[in-house]
GROMACS .gro file of C-alpha atoms in nm:
model
  403
    1MET     CA    1   6.664   3.375   5.582
    2THR     CA    2   6.595   3.244   5.934
    3GLU     CA    3   6.465   2.901   6.019
    4GLU     CA    4   6.124   3.062   6.072
    5GLY     CA    5   6.117   3.151   5.706
    6VAL     CA    6   6.148   3.529   5.730
    7ALA     CA    7   6.455   3.745   5.687
    8GLU     CA    8   6.581   3.911   6.007
    9ALA     CA    9   6.493   4.276   6.059
   10ASN     CA   10   6.750   4.509   5.908
   11PRO     CA   11   6.986   4.695   6.139
   12PRO     CA   12   6.920   5.070   6.164
   13LYS     CA   13   7.200   5.175   5.929
   14LYS     CA   14   7.046   4.967   5.652
   15GLN     CA   15   6.683   5.055   5.721
   16ARG     CA   16   6.677   5.364   5.503
   17ASN     CA   17   6.790   5.170   5.199
   18SER     CA   18   6.542   4.897   5.285
   19VAL     CA   19   6.257   5.148   5.303
   20LEU     CA   20   6.345   5.285   4.960
   21GLU     CA   21   6.368   4.930   4.827
   22VAL     CA   22   6.025   4.849   4.970
   23LEU     CA   23   5.882   5.169   4.819
   24GLY     CA   24   6.023   5.091   4.475
   25VAL     CA   25   5.897   4.734   4.465
   26ALA     CA   26   5.552   4.830   4.598
   27THR     CA   27   5.516   5.113   4.346
   28ARG     CA   28   5.590   4.878   4.059
   29LEU     CA   29   5.330   4.639   4.195
   30GLY     CA   30   5.084   4.925   4.231
   31LEU     CA   31   5.127   5.013   3.865
   32THR     CA   32   5.091   4.660   3.731
   33SER     CA   33   4.867   4.464   3.971
   34PHE     CA   34   4.533   4.431   3.793
   35GLY     CA   35   4.265   4.174   3.867
   36GLY     CA   36   4.157   4.214   4.229
   37PRO     CA   37   4.290   4.091   4.564
   38ILE     CA   38   4.339   3.725   4.469
   39ALA     CA   39   4.546   3.829   4.168
   40HIS     CA   40   4.737   4.077   4.387
   41LEU     CA   41   4.837   3.796   4.623
   42GLY     CA   42   4.969   3.605   4.323
   43TYR     CA   43   5.177   3.903   4.214
   44PHE     CA   44   5.307   3.944   4.568
   45ARG     CA   45   5.402   3.577   4.590
   46GLU     CA   46   5.598   3.597   4.265
   47GLU     CA   47   5.776   3.920   4.367
   48TYR     CA   48   5.843   3.877   4.737
   49VAL     CA   49   5.881   3.499   4.763
   50HIS     CA   50   6.021   3.379   4.431
   51ARG     CA   51   6.209   3.679   4.297
   52ARG     CA   52   6.334   3.864   4.607
   53LYS     CA   53   6.312   3.580   4.861
   54TRP     CA   54   6.210   3.811   5.146
   55LEU     CA   55   5.987   3.526   5.274
   56ASP     CA   56   5.957   3.157   5.203
   57GLU     CA   57   5.642   2.981   5.084
   58LYS     CA   58   5.527   2.871   5.430
   59ALA     CA   59   5.581   3.210   5.588
   60TYR     CA   60   5.396   3.383   5.305
   61ALA     CA   61   5.102   3.145   5.330
   62ASP     CA   62   5.087   3.205   5.705
   63LEU     CA   63   5.089   3.582   5.649
   64VAL     CA   64   4.811   3.558   5.391
   65ALA     CA   65   4.605   3.349   5.637
   66LEU     CA   66   4.644   3.619   5.902
   67CYS     CA   67   4.538   3.899   5.667
   68GLN     CA   68   4.238   3.702   5.544
   69PHE     CA   69   4.132   3.654   5.905
   70LEU     CA   70   4.144   4.026   5.983
   71PRO     CA   71   3.890   4.278   5.851
   72GLY     CA   72   4.019   4.504   5.577
   73PRO     CA   73   4.175   4.463   5.231
   74ALA     CA   74   4.375   4.141   5.251
   75SER     CA   75   4.621   4.218   4.969
   76SER     CA   76   4.701   4.564   5.104
   77GLN     CA   77   4.748   4.418   5.453
   78VAL     CA   78   4.987   4.155   5.320
   79GLY     CA   79   5.189   4.432   5.153
   80ILE     CA   80   5.187   4.638   5.472
   81ALA     CA   81   5.296   4.338   5.678
   82ILE     CA   82   5.580   4.249   5.440
   83GLY     CA   83   5.700   4.609   5.444
   84MET     CA   84   5.693   4.601   5.824
   85ILE     CA   85   5.886   4.275   5.839
   86ARG     CA   86   6.142   4.411   5.597
   87ALA     CA   87   6.194   4.762   5.737
   88GLY     CA   88   5.975   4.821   6.040
   89LEU     CA   89   5.693   5.074   6.052
   90PRO     CA   90   5.858   5.303   5.791
   91GLY     CA   91   5.868   5.004   5.557
   92ALA     CA   92   5.498   4.935   5.617
   93ILE     CA   93   5.409   5.295   5.530
   94ALA     CA   94   5.634   5.288   5.222
   95SER     CA   95   5.474   4.965   5.104
   96TRP     CA   96   5.124   5.109   5.143
   97ILE     CA   97   5.211   5.433   4.965
   98GLY     CA   98   5.373   5.257   4.673
   99PHE     CA   99   5.091   5.007   4.623
  100THR     CA  100   4.803   5.254   4.655
  101LEU     CA  101   4.929   5.584   4.512
  102PRO     CA  102   4.898   5.500   4.138
  103SER     CA  103   4.529   5.404   4.158
  104ILE     CA  104   4.455   5.696   4.394
  105PHE     CA  105   4.592   5.939   4.136
  106ILE     CA  106   4.387   5.788   3.853
  107LEU     CA  107   4.063   5.777   4.052
  108VAL     CA  108   4.100   6.135   4.176
  109LEU     CA  109   4.136   6.252   3.815
  110PHE     CA  110   3.820   6.058   3.732
  111ALA     CA  111   3.641   6.221   4.024
  112LEU     CA  112   3.726   6.563   3.882
  113VAL     CA  113   3.563   6.458   3.553
  114VAL     CA  114   3.250   6.338   3.733
  115LYS     CA  115   3.221   6.662   3.930
  116ARG     CA  116   3.273   6.871   3.615
  117PHE     CA  117   3.015   6.696   3.395
  118PRO     CA  118   2.666   6.610   3.526
  119MET     CA  119   2.583   6.239   3.505
  120HIS     CA  120   2.294   6.290   3.260
  121GLU     CA  121   2.529   6.457   3.011
  122THR     CA  122   2.783   6.176   3.001
  123ASP     CA  123   2.624   5.862   2.859
  124TRP     CA  124   2.947   5.665   2.875
  125LEU     CA  125   2.937   5.694   3.254
  126HIS     CA  126   2.612   5.496   3.250
  127GLY     CA  127   2.817   5.215   3.098
  128LEU     CA  128   3.024   5.217   3.419
  129LEU     CA  129   2.706   5.172   3.622
  130VAL     CA  130   2.617   4.873   3.403
  131VAL     CA  131   2.961   4.712   3.429
  132ALA     CA  132   2.932   4.734   3.809
  133VAL     CA  133   2.646   4.484   3.777
  134ALA     CA  134   2.875   4.236   3.602
  135VAL     CA  135   3.166   4.292   3.841
  136VAL     CA  136   2.959   4.251   4.155
  137ALA     CA  137   2.776   3.947   4.011
  138GLN     CA  138   3.114   3.788   3.938
  139ALA     CA  139   3.231   3.864   4.292
  140VAL     CA  140   2.914   3.715   4.446
  141TRP     CA  141   2.947   3.404   4.229
  142GLY     CA  142   3.311   3.344   4.313
  143MET     CA  143   3.281   3.429   4.682
  144ALA     CA  144   2.973   3.210   4.725
  145LYS     CA  145   3.159   2.906   4.591
  146ASN     CA  146   3.453   2.963   4.824
  147LEU     CA  147   3.294   3.113   5.135
  148ALA     CA  148   2.951   2.948   5.140
  149PRO     CA  149   3.014   2.595   5.009
  150ASP     CA  150   2.778   2.408   5.243
  151ARG     CA  151   2.416   2.437   5.357
  152PRO     CA  152   2.473   2.610   5.694
  153ARG     CA  153   2.684   2.884   5.538
  154ARG     CA  154   2.450   2.923   5.241
  155ALA     CA  155   2.167   2.971   5.490
  156ILE     CA  156   2.366   3.241   5.671
  157ALA     CA  157   2.432   3.415   5.337
  158ILE     CA  158   2.069   3.406   5.226
  159LEU     CA  159   1.935   3.529   5.559
  160SER     CA  160   2.197   3.807   5.567
  161ALA     CA  161   2.093   3.922   5.219
  162MET     CA  162   1.727   3.927   5.318
  163VAL     CA  163   1.793   4.135   5.629
  164VAL     CA  164   2.016   4.384   5.447
  165VAL     CA  165   1.768   4.437   5.163
  166THR     CA  166   1.488   4.493   5.414
  167TRP     CA  167   1.683   4.699   5.669
  168GLN     CA  168   1.924   4.919   5.475
  169THR     CA  169   2.147   5.095   5.725
  170ALA     CA  170   2.519   5.081   5.803
  171LEU     CA  171   2.431   4.950   6.150
  172SER     CA  172   2.242   4.652   6.010
  173GLN     CA  173   2.549   4.531   5.825
  174VAL     CA  174   2.772   4.558   6.132
  175LEU     CA  175   2.518   4.370   6.345
  176ILE     CA  176   2.482   4.097   6.083
  177ILE     CA  177   2.860   4.047   6.074
  178GLY     CA  178   2.871   4.021   6.452
  179ILE     CA  179   2.576   3.780   6.474
  180ALA     CA  180   2.713   3.564   6.191
  181GLY     CA  181   3.048   3.542   6.368
  182PHE     CA  182   2.872   3.420   6.683
  183ILE     CA  183   2.669   3.165   6.485
  184GLY     CA  184   2.987   3.042   6.320
  185TRP     CA  185   3.161   3.003   6.656
  186TRP     CA  186   2.856   2.825   6.801
  187LEU     CA  187   2.739   2.601   6.517
  188LEU     CA  188   3.004   2.555   6.249
  189PRO     CA  189   3.263   2.275   6.284
  190LYS     CA  190   3.593   2.363   6.445
  191ASN     CA  191   3.856   2.192   6.236
  192SER     CA  192   4.211   2.141   6.354
  193VAL     CA  193   4.461   2.405   6.248
  194SER     CA  194   4.780   2.291   6.080
  195GLU     CA  195   5.117   2.400   6.210
  196SER     CA  196   5.285   2.690   6.032
  197PRO     CA  197   5.607   2.883   6.085
  198SER     CA  198   5.648   3.181   6.312
  199ILE     CA  199   5.674   3.530   6.166
  200ARG     CA  200   5.925   3.763   6.325
  201VAL     CA  201   5.849   4.134   6.321
  202PRO     CA  202   6.034   4.427   6.477
  203LEU     CA  203   5.740   4.501   6.709
  204SER     CA  204   5.685   4.436   7.077
  205ARG     CA  205   5.366   4.307   7.231
  206LYS     CA  206   5.334   4.640   7.412
  207ALA     CA  207   5.318   4.818   7.076
  208ALA     CA  208   5.061   4.562   6.964
  209LEU     CA  209   4.844   4.621   7.270
  210PHE     CA  210   4.867   4.997   7.222
  211SER     CA  211   4.758   4.952   6.860
  212TRP     CA  212   4.457   4.744   6.968
  213GLY     CA  213   4.367   5.008   7.227
  214LEU     CA  214   4.387   5.288   6.973
  215PHE     CA  215   4.178   5.090   6.723
  216PHE     CA  216   3.893   5.030   6.970
  217ALA     CA  217   3.916   5.383   7.110
  218LEU     CA  218   3.867   5.533   6.764
  219LEU     CA  219   3.591   5.284   6.683
  220LEU     CA  220   3.399   5.383   6.997
  221LEU     CA  221   3.477   5.755   7.025
  222LEU     CA  222   3.437   5.868   6.664
  223PRO     CA  223   3.062   5.796   6.654
  224LEU     CA  224   3.021   5.994   6.977
  225MET     CA  225   3.228   6.283   6.847
  226ARG     CA  226   3.019   6.276   6.529
  227GLN     CA  227   2.706   6.352   6.729
  228ILE     CA  228   2.847   6.678   6.864
  229SER     CA  229   3.045   6.784   6.558
  230SER     CA  230   2.911   7.067   6.346
  231GLY     CA  231   3.154   7.018   6.056
  232GLN     CA  232   3.210   6.748   5.796
  233TRP     CA  233   3.554   6.616   5.892
  234ILE     CA  234   3.458   6.409   6.197
  235PRO     CA  235   3.159   6.245   6.021
  236MET     CA  236   3.381   6.157   5.724
  237LEU     CA  237   3.653   6.022   5.951
  238ASP     CA  238   3.398   5.812   6.139
  239SER     CA  239   3.233   5.676   5.823
  240PHE     CA  240   3.552   5.573   5.645
  241PHE     CA  241   3.728   5.442   5.957
  242ARG     CA  242   3.426   5.230   6.049
  243THR     CA  243   3.402   5.097   5.696
  244GLY     CA  244   3.768   4.997   5.698
  245SER     CA  245   3.710   4.820   6.031
  246PHE     CA  246   3.424   4.595   5.919
  247VAL     CA  247   3.510   4.478   5.567
  248PHE     CA  248   3.544   4.100   5.569
  249GLY     CA  249   3.572   3.877   5.264
  250GLY     CA  250   3.741   4.095   5.002
  251GLY     CA  251   3.748   4.441   4.857
  252HIS     CA  252   3.409   4.419   4.685
  253VAL     CA  253   3.238   4.405   5.023
  254VAL     CA  254   3.338   4.769   5.071
  255LEU     CA  255   3.068   4.863   4.817
  256PRO     CA  256   2.757   4.820   5.037
  257LEU     CA  257   2.932   4.955   5.347
  258LEU     CA  258   3.048   5.275   5.180
  259GLN     CA  259   2.723   5.319   4.992
  260ALA     CA  260   2.534   5.318   5.319
  261GLU     CA  261   2.767   5.586   5.454
  262VAL     CA  262   2.801   5.838   5.170
  263VAL     CA  263   2.474   5.827   4.970
  264PRO     CA  264   2.206   5.855   5.242
  265THR     CA  265   2.401   6.142   5.400
  266GLY     CA  266   2.373   6.340   5.078
  267TRP     CA  267   2.747   6.359   5.023
  268MET     CA  268   2.699   6.233   4.665
  269SER     CA  269   2.437   6.079   4.440
  270SER     CA  270   2.400   5.706   4.390
  271ASP     CA  271   2.494   5.751   4.023
  272GLN     CA  272   2.819   5.925   4.116
  273PHE     CA  273   2.894   5.648   4.365
  274LEU     CA  274   2.837   5.364   4.117
  275ALA     CA  275   3.025   5.539   3.835
  276GLY     CA  276   3.330   5.561   4.059
  277TYR     CA  277   3.294   5.198   4.160
  278GLY     CA  278   3.286   5.098   3.795
  279ALA     CA  279   3.594   5.306   3.718
  280ALA     CA  280   3.776   5.150   4.014
  281GLN     CA  281   3.762   4.814   3.836
  282ALA     CA  282   3.980   4.949   3.553
  283VAL     CA  283   4.277   5.063   3.763
  284PRO     CA  284   4.555   4.858   3.921
  285GLY     CA  285   4.602   4.833   4.295
  286PRO     CA  286   4.357   4.776   4.581
  287LEU     CA  287   3.986   4.840   4.545
  288PHE     CA  288   3.994   5.034   4.873
  289THR     CA  289   4.143   5.328   4.682
  290PHE     CA  290   3.783   5.380   4.569
  291SER     CA  291   3.769   5.584   4.893
  292ALA     CA  292   4.001   5.842   4.733
  293TYR     CA  293   3.747   5.894   4.457
  294LEU     CA  294   3.470   5.935   4.713
  295GLY     CA  295   3.677   6.182   4.915
  296ALA     CA  296   3.747   6.386   4.602
  297VAL     CA  297   3.378   6.405   4.511
  298ILE     CA  298   3.283   6.500   4.868
  299SER     CA  299   3.549   6.756   4.948
  300GLY     CA  300   3.829   6.783   4.692
  301TRP     CA  301   4.191   6.712   4.778
  302SER     CA  302   4.141   6.743   5.153
  303GLY     CA  303   3.866   6.483   5.125
  304VAL     CA  304   4.102   6.254   4.932
  305LEU     CA  305   4.357   6.263   5.214
  306LEU     CA  306   4.104   6.218   5.491
  307ALA     CA  307   3.903   5.939   5.328
  308THR     CA  308   4.208   5.742   5.213
  309VAL     CA  309   4.391   5.758   5.545
  310ALA     CA  310   4.076   5.684   5.745
  311VAL     CA  311   3.975   5.375   5.546
  312PHE     CA  312   4.326   5.224   5.555
  313LEU     CA  313   4.412   5.320   5.915
  314PRO     CA  314   4.233   5.018   6.064
  315SER     CA  315   4.446   4.791   5.846
  316PHE     CA  316   4.765   4.940   5.993
  317LEU     CA  317   4.638   4.919   6.350
  318LEU     CA  318   4.514   4.562   6.310
  319ILE     CA  319   4.832   4.439   6.145
  320ILE     CA  320   5.048   4.602   6.414
  321GLY     CA  321   4.821   4.456   6.679
  322ALA     CA  322   4.795   4.105   6.536
  323LEU     CA  323   5.142   4.013   6.407
  324PRO     CA  324   5.309   3.969   6.749
  325PHE     CA  325   5.018   3.746   6.864
  326TRP     CA  326   4.969   3.544   6.547
  327ASP     CA  327   5.139   3.231   6.680
  328TRP     CA  328   4.871   3.217   6.952
  329ILE     CA  329   4.576   3.315   6.730
  330ARG     CA  330   4.645   3.060   6.456
  331LYS     CA  331   4.628   2.769   6.704
  332LYS     CA  332   4.266   2.852   6.801
  333SER     CA  333   4.024   2.657   6.581
  334SER     CA  334   3.732   2.861   6.720
  335PHE     CA  335   3.868   3.168   6.543
  336GLN     CA  336   3.846   2.989   6.209
  337ALA     CA  337   3.485   2.885   6.277
  338THR     CA  338   3.397   3.243   6.366
  339LEU     CA  339   3.559   3.367   6.046
  340ASN     CA  340   3.364   3.111   5.842
  341GLY     CA  341   3.039   3.252   5.975
  342ILE     CA  342   3.145   3.608   5.905
  343ASN     CA  343   3.256   3.526   5.550
  344ALA     CA  344   2.920   3.362   5.476
  345ALA     CA  345   2.743   3.677   5.594
  346VAL     CA  346   2.949   3.905   5.370
  347VAL     CA  347   2.845   3.696   5.070
  348GLY     CA  348   2.488   3.781   5.163
  349ILE     CA  349   2.568   4.148   5.214
  350LEU     CA  350   2.726   4.167   4.871
  351LEU     CA  351   2.431   3.980   4.717
  352ALA     CA  352   2.197   4.242   4.865
  353ALA     CA  353   2.415   4.519   4.719
  354LEU     CA  354   2.393   4.351   4.377
  355TYR     CA  355   2.019   4.409   4.388
  356ASP     CA  356   2.016   4.753   4.552
  357PRO     CA  357   2.184   4.985   4.465
  358VAL     CA  358   2.377   4.822   4.177
  359TRP     CA  359   2.096   4.661   3.975
  360THR     CA  360   1.823   4.914   4.054
  361LYS     CA  361   2.040   5.209   3.952
  362ALA     CA  362   2.195   5.059   3.638
  363ILE     CA  363   1.941   4.834   3.465
  364HIS     CA  364   1.651   5.034   3.323
  365THR     CA  365   1.605   4.889   2.973
  366PRO     CA  366   1.655   4.558   2.790
  367ALA     CA  367   1.965   4.711   2.630
  368ASP     CA  368   2.113   4.778   2.977
  369PHE     CA  369   2.050   4.418   3.076
  370SER     CA  370   2.208   4.292   2.755
  371LEU     CA  371   2.519   4.505   2.807
  372ALA     CA  372   2.550   4.378   3.166
  373LEU     CA  373   2.509   4.018   3.050
  374ILE     CA  374   2.776   4.054   2.782
  375SER     CA  375   3.013   4.217   3.035
  376PHE     CA  376   2.952   3.931   3.279
  377GLY     CA  377   3.030   3.679   3.006
  378LEU     CA  378   3.351   3.859   2.913
  379LEU     CA  379   3.462   3.843   3.276
  380VAL     CA  380   3.352   3.490   3.369
  381ILE     CA  381   3.359   3.292   3.044
  382TRP     CA  382   3.621   3.461   2.830
  383LYS     CA  383   3.828   3.573   3.131
  384LEU     CA  384   3.910   3.916   2.994
  385PRO     CA  385   4.091   4.152   3.234
  386PRO     CA  386   3.853   4.388   3.420
  387TRP     CA  387   3.999   4.704   3.268
  388MET     CA  388   3.912   4.582   2.918
  389VAL     CA  389   3.555   4.499   3.023
  390VAL     CA  390   3.518   4.843   3.184
  391LEU     CA  391   3.635   5.010   2.865
  392PHE     CA  392   3.398   4.796   2.658
  393SER     CA  393   3.103   4.885   2.880
  394ALA     CA  394   3.180   5.257   2.877
  395ILE     CA  395   3.190   5.253   2.494
  396GLY     CA  396   2.875   5.041   2.491
  397GLY     CA  397   2.694   5.291   2.712
  398ALA     CA  398   2.786   5.571   2.476
  399ILE     CA  399   2.670   5.374   2.171
  400LEU     CA  400   2.337   5.279   2.331
  401SER     CA  401   2.263   5.646   2.395
  402LEU     CA  402   2.253   5.702   2.017
  403PHE     CA  403   1.950   5.475   1.973
   0.00000   0.00000   0.00000
């Protein structure tokens, strides 16, 4: 362990063994990490800091701060970054594969069930729509307490929700995030940033700049290519890449962004979308693997590969681009103020999604409302794991159909 708190990069002759080690550890975490991104970060801390001592506490906290600052799934990005620190780019890829593959496999199997049986013939699937109400409500409640704790940020959240409900397009959400970031930079207090250790990675700043260039090139060119494309692949690549580029504040925020991309285009019904989202709560690993389910419904196995790679690719590019510059970024208090504004806006975006499509598609009868309320209580009051609540709601949906 170096004085900076991170183990030195492995020499080439040891890298292969390190990659396999990273893959094995990440796969075990991918099979056992239930509970969402905050829980994932706890599992990572126990495994990588306490058990394996690949990083110390300060270095890990610094890495988590970086990944929470960047758009994308924070827990997946932390895993990618640790894999990169341990074994370079091959280690980053191995860490991502191990952590995401178990949930991808489960959700693809579920997608095959959804495609085989129409929604109106499977009453238990309606229970998954109902449990999505409880899950998103819990996410809004928890995120609001942490990300909108004062009046200015609550105002940003409420205004964002009002705009999204009124103007329901993917563009509106991107614009709101950008405007909220500017408001945060302009109006919110800029607190001093505490010192934290450096993080050494086997990457040059040239590689980082190339990664930033590729990220922005794809972000700008894919929408243009979409306009002249006659097939489905470029539109899918654009939709999932753009979604992965603008998710701030946690995995649940991917819900409204993806819904705006895949339902209005006719790629799937709103019921299929919400059933998959409900099922995604019951599997371990990152919520972003929900994209694998969507890809399977849209276009089978080829859709799985395209959607999954596209939605996670921004995370890779941003981590590669940011790690070599983190020492400079973390000293800028204006970045934290900007992030505070963005995080408040994503609370509002998720609140809008709780109303439409989650509530409007799931709650049709008093029994539906009762099932959602019980599920919310099981999550928030009795603290049951999400997979148990999902199972309960699916069974409840099937039972309600008998009356």
